[in-house]
CSV table of C-alpha atoms and ligand atoms in Angstrom, one decimal:
chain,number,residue,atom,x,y,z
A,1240,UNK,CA,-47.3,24.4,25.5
A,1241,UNK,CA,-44.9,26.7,23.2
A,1242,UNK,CA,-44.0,29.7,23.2
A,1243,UNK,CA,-42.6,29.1,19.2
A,1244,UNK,CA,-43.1,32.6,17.4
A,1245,UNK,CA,-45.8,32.5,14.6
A,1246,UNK,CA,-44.1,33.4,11.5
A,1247,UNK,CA,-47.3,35.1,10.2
A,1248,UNK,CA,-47.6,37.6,13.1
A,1249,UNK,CA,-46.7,41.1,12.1
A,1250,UNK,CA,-43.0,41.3,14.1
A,1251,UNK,CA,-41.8,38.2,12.5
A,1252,UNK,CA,-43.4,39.1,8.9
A,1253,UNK,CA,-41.7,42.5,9.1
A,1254,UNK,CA,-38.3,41.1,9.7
A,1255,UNK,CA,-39.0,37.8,6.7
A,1256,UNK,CA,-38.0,35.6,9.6
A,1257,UNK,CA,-39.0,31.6,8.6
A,1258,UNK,CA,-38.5,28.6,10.6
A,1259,UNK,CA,-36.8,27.2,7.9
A,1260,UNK,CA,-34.1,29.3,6.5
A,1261,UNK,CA,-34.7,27.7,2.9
A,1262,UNK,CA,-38.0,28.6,2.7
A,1263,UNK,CA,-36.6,32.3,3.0
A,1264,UNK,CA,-37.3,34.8,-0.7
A,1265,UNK,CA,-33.6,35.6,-0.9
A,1266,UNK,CA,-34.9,37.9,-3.7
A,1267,UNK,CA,-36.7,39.9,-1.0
A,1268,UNK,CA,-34.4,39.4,1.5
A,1269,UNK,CA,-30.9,39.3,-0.7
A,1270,UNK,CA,-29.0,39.7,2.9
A,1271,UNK,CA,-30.1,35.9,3.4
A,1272,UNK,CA,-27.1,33.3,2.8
A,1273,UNK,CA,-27.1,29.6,2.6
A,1274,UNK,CA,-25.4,28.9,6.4
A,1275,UNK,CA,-26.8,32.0,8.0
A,1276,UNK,CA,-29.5,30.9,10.6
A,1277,UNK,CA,-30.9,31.1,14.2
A,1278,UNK,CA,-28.2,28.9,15.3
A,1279,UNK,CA,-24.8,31.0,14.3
A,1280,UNK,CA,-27.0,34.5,14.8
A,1281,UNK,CA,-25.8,36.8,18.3
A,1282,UNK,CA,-29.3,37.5,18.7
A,1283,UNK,CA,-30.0,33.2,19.4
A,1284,UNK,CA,-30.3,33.4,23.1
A,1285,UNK,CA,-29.7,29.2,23.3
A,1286,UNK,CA,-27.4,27.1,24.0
A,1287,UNK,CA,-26.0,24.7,21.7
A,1288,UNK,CA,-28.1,21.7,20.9
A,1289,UNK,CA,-30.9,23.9,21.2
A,1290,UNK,CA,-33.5,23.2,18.7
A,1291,UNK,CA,-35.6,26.5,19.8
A,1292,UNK,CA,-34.7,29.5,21.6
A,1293,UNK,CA,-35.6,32.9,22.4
A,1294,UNK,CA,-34.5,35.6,20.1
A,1295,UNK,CA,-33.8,39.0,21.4
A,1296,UNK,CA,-35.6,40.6,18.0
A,1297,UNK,CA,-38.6,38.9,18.5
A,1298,UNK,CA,-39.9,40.1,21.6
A,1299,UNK,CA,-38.5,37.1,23.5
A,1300,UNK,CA,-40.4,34.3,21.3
A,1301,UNK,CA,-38.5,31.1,20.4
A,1302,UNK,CA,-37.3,30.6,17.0
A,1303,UNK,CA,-35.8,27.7,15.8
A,1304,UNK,CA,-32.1,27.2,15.1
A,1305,UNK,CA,-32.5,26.4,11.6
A,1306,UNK,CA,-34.6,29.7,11.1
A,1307,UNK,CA,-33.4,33.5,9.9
A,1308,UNK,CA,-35.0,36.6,9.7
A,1309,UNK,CA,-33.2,39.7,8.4
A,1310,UNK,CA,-32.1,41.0,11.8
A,1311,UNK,CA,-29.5,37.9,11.4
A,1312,UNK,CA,-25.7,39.2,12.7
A,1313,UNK,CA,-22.9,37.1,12.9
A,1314,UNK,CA,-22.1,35.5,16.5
A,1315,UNK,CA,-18.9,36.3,17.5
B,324,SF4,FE1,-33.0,34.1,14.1
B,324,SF4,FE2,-31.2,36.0,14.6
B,324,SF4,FE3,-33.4,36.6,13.3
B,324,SF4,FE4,-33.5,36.0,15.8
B,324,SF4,S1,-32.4,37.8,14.9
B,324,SF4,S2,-34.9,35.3,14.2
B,324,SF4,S3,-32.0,34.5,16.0
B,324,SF4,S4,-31.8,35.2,12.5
């Protein structure tokens, strides 16, 4: 059992999140940079090694590390 968010249900549509950050329209979405993803984001409640994780803008679904959505912010 997962708990994985469905990248077709309205929260993660509104925010152009995608498992896989290549698969992101960069012309929608122009804030979207090769390198930015799940895995370097402050909202990526994980741990290193992680593969999947909650994500604070996603009402506590997991999202995986090589994912973005246009909530992305840099971790500090
Ligand atoms: Fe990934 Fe960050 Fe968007 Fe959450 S807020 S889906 S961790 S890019």
């Amino acid at each position: 059992q997962t708990n994985h968010v469905d990248e077709n249900a309205p929260a993660a549509t509104a925010l152009g999140y995608k498992h896989d950050a290549s698969k992101v329209d960069s012309k929608k979405y122009p804030a979207y940079a090769a390198g930015k993803n799940c895995a370097n984001c402050m909202l990526f409640q994980g741990k290193t090694g992680d593969a999947w994780a909650n994500c604070a803008a996603l009402g506590g679904k997991q999202v995986n590390t090589k994912g973005w959505c246009m909530a992305w912010a840099k971790k500090a």
